[in-house]
Amino acid sequence: GGMKIALLGAAGFVGRGAAAHLSRLPDVTDLLLVDYDVRAAKKLAKAEELGVAVLDQAGLEALLGD
């Protein structure tokens, strides 16, 4: 299988570049954008045409469990 990556701070300056780069790598099968600013992360995903999920901190905590 491929790599599953959760990118923390995805909507920030460095995170945007990292998301764009990671989304083009063939080994990355799942890319999860995580940021406290969910709107900005969703906007990034739409602008870059990324087929990714977007979570805030609470969503990440729920995904990972305690």
PDB file of C-alpha atoms in Angstrom:
ATOM      1  CA  GLY A   1       0.000   0.000   0.000  1.00  0.00           C
ATOM      2  CA  GLY A   2       0.890   3.620  -0.222  1.00  0.00           C
ATOM      3  CA  MET A   3       1.680   6.217   2.402  1.00  0.00           C
ATOM      4  CA  LYS A   4      -1.019   7.840   4.495  1.00  0.00           C
ATOM      5  CA  ILE A   5       0.000  11.312   5.637  1.00  0.00           C
ATOM      6  CA  ALA A   6      -1.620  13.745   8.075  1.00  0.00           C
ATOM      7  CA  LEU A   7      -0.225  17.211   7.373  1.00  0.00           C
ATOM      8  CA  LEU A   8      -0.462  19.426  10.456  1.00  0.00           C
ATOM      9  CA  GLY A   9      -0.651  23.162   9.841  1.00  0.00           C
ATOM     10  CA  ALA A  10      -1.724  22.518   6.268  1.00  0.00           C
ATOM     11  CA  ALA A  11      -3.181  25.977   5.661  1.00  0.00           C
ATOM     12  CA  GLY A  12      -0.009  27.806   6.703  1.00  0.00           C
ATOM     13  CA  PHE A  13       2.677  29.093   4.357  1.00  0.00           C
ATOM     14  CA  VAL A  14       4.879  25.996   4.528  1.00  0.00           C
ATOM     15  CA  GLY A  15       1.905  23.626   4.792  1.00  0.00           C
ATOM     16  CA  ARG A  16       0.396  24.850   1.515  1.00  0.00           C
ATOM     17  CA  GLY A  17       3.588  24.072  -0.361  1.00  0.00           C
ATOM     18  CA  ALA A  18       3.943  20.723   1.362  1.00  0.00           C
ATOM     19  CA  ALA A  19       0.341  19.774   0.531  1.00  0.00           C
ATOM     20  CA  ALA A  20       0.821  20.614  -3.133  1.00  0.00           C
ATOM     21  CA  HIS A  21       4.060  18.622  -3.271  1.00  0.00           C
ATOM     22  CA  LEU A  22       2.771  15.596  -1.359  1.00  0.00           C
ATOM     23  CA  SER A  23      -0.394  15.422  -3.453  1.00  0.00           C
ATOM     24  CA  ARG A  24       1.729  14.848  -6.574  1.00  0.00           C
ATOM     25  CA  LEU A  25       3.775  11.978  -5.152  1.00  0.00           C
ATOM     26  CA  PRO A  26       2.645   8.589  -6.482  1.00  0.00           C
ATOM     27  CA  ASP A  27       3.393   6.811  -3.191  1.00  0.00           C
ATOM     28  CA  VAL A  28       0.998   9.044  -1.222  1.00  0.00           C
ATOM     29  CA  THR A  29      -2.415   7.387  -1.312  1.00  0.00           C
ATOM     30  CA  ASP A  30      -4.116   9.359   1.474  1.00  0.00           C
ATOM     31  CA  LEU A  31      -3.422  12.971   2.403  1.00  0.00           C
ATOM     32  CA  LEU A  32      -5.226  14.469   5.376  1.00  0.00           C
ATOM     33  CA  LEU A  33      -5.007  18.241   5.804  1.00  0.00           C
ATOM     34  CA  VAL A  34      -5.201  19.298   9.459  1.00  0.00           C
ATOM     35  CA  ASP A  35      -5.384  22.930  10.576  1.00  0.00           C
ATOM     36  CA  TYR A  36      -7.147  24.996  13.219  1.00  0.00           C
ATOM     37  CA  ASP A  37      -8.417  27.141  10.320  1.00  0.00           C
ATOM     38  CA  VAL A  38     -10.597  24.541   8.626  1.00  0.00           C
ATOM     39  CA  ARG A  39     -11.970  27.048   6.107  1.00  0.00           C
ATOM     40  CA  ALA A  40      -8.481  27.906   4.874  1.00  0.00           C
ATOM     41  CA  ALA A  41      -7.555  24.220   4.627  1.00  0.00           C
ATOM     42  CA  LYS A  42     -10.719  23.445   2.656  1.00  0.00           C
ATOM     43  CA  LYS A  43     -10.033  26.434   0.394  1.00  0.00           C
ATOM     44  CA  LEU A  44      -6.503  25.115  -0.188  1.00  0.00           C
ATOM     45  CA  ALA A  45      -7.802  21.648  -1.036  1.00  0.00           C
ATOM     46  CA  LYS A  46     -10.295  23.110  -3.507  1.00  0.00           C
ATOM     47  CA  ALA A  47      -7.815  25.551  -5.089  1.00  0.00           C
ATOM     48  CA  GLU A  48      -5.192  22.838  -5.554  1.00  0.00           C
ATOM     49  CA  GLU A  49      -7.870  20.348  -6.640  1.00  0.00           C
ATOM     50  CA  LEU A  50      -6.686  17.964  -3.945  1.00  0.00           C
ATOM     51  CA  GLY A  51      -8.863  14.946  -3.262  1.00  0.00           C
ATOM     52  CA  VAL A  52      -8.167  15.049   0.450  1.00  0.00           C
ATOM     53  CA  ALA A  53      -9.953  15.154   3.774  1.00  0.00           C
ATOM     54  CA  VAL A  54      -9.747  18.234   5.986  1.00  0.00           C
ATOM     55  CA  LEU A  55      -9.918  18.155   9.792  1.00  0.00           C
ATOM     56  CA  ASP A  56      -9.573  20.564  12.657  1.00  0.00           C
ATOM     57  CA  GLN A  57      -7.898  19.655  15.958  1.00  0.00           C
ATOM     58  CA  ALA A  58     -11.064  18.100  17.401  1.00  0.00           C
ATOM     59  CA  GLY A  59     -11.520  15.990  14.279  1.00  0.00           C
ATOM     60  CA  LEU A  60      -7.921  14.806  14.430  1.00  0.00           C
ATOM     61  CA  GLU A  61      -8.273  13.898  18.102  1.00  0.00           C
ATOM     62  CA  ALA A  62     -11.452  11.948  17.319  1.00  0.00           C
ATOM     63  CA  LEU A  63      -9.695  10.145  14.454  1.00  0.00           C
ATOM     64  CA  LEU A  64      -6.670   9.225  16.536  1.00  0.00           C
ATOM     65  CA  GLY A  65      -8.551   8.466  19.750  1.00  0.00           C
ATOM     66  CA  ASP A  66      -7.225   9.196  23.228  1.00  0.00           C
TER      67      ASP A  66
END
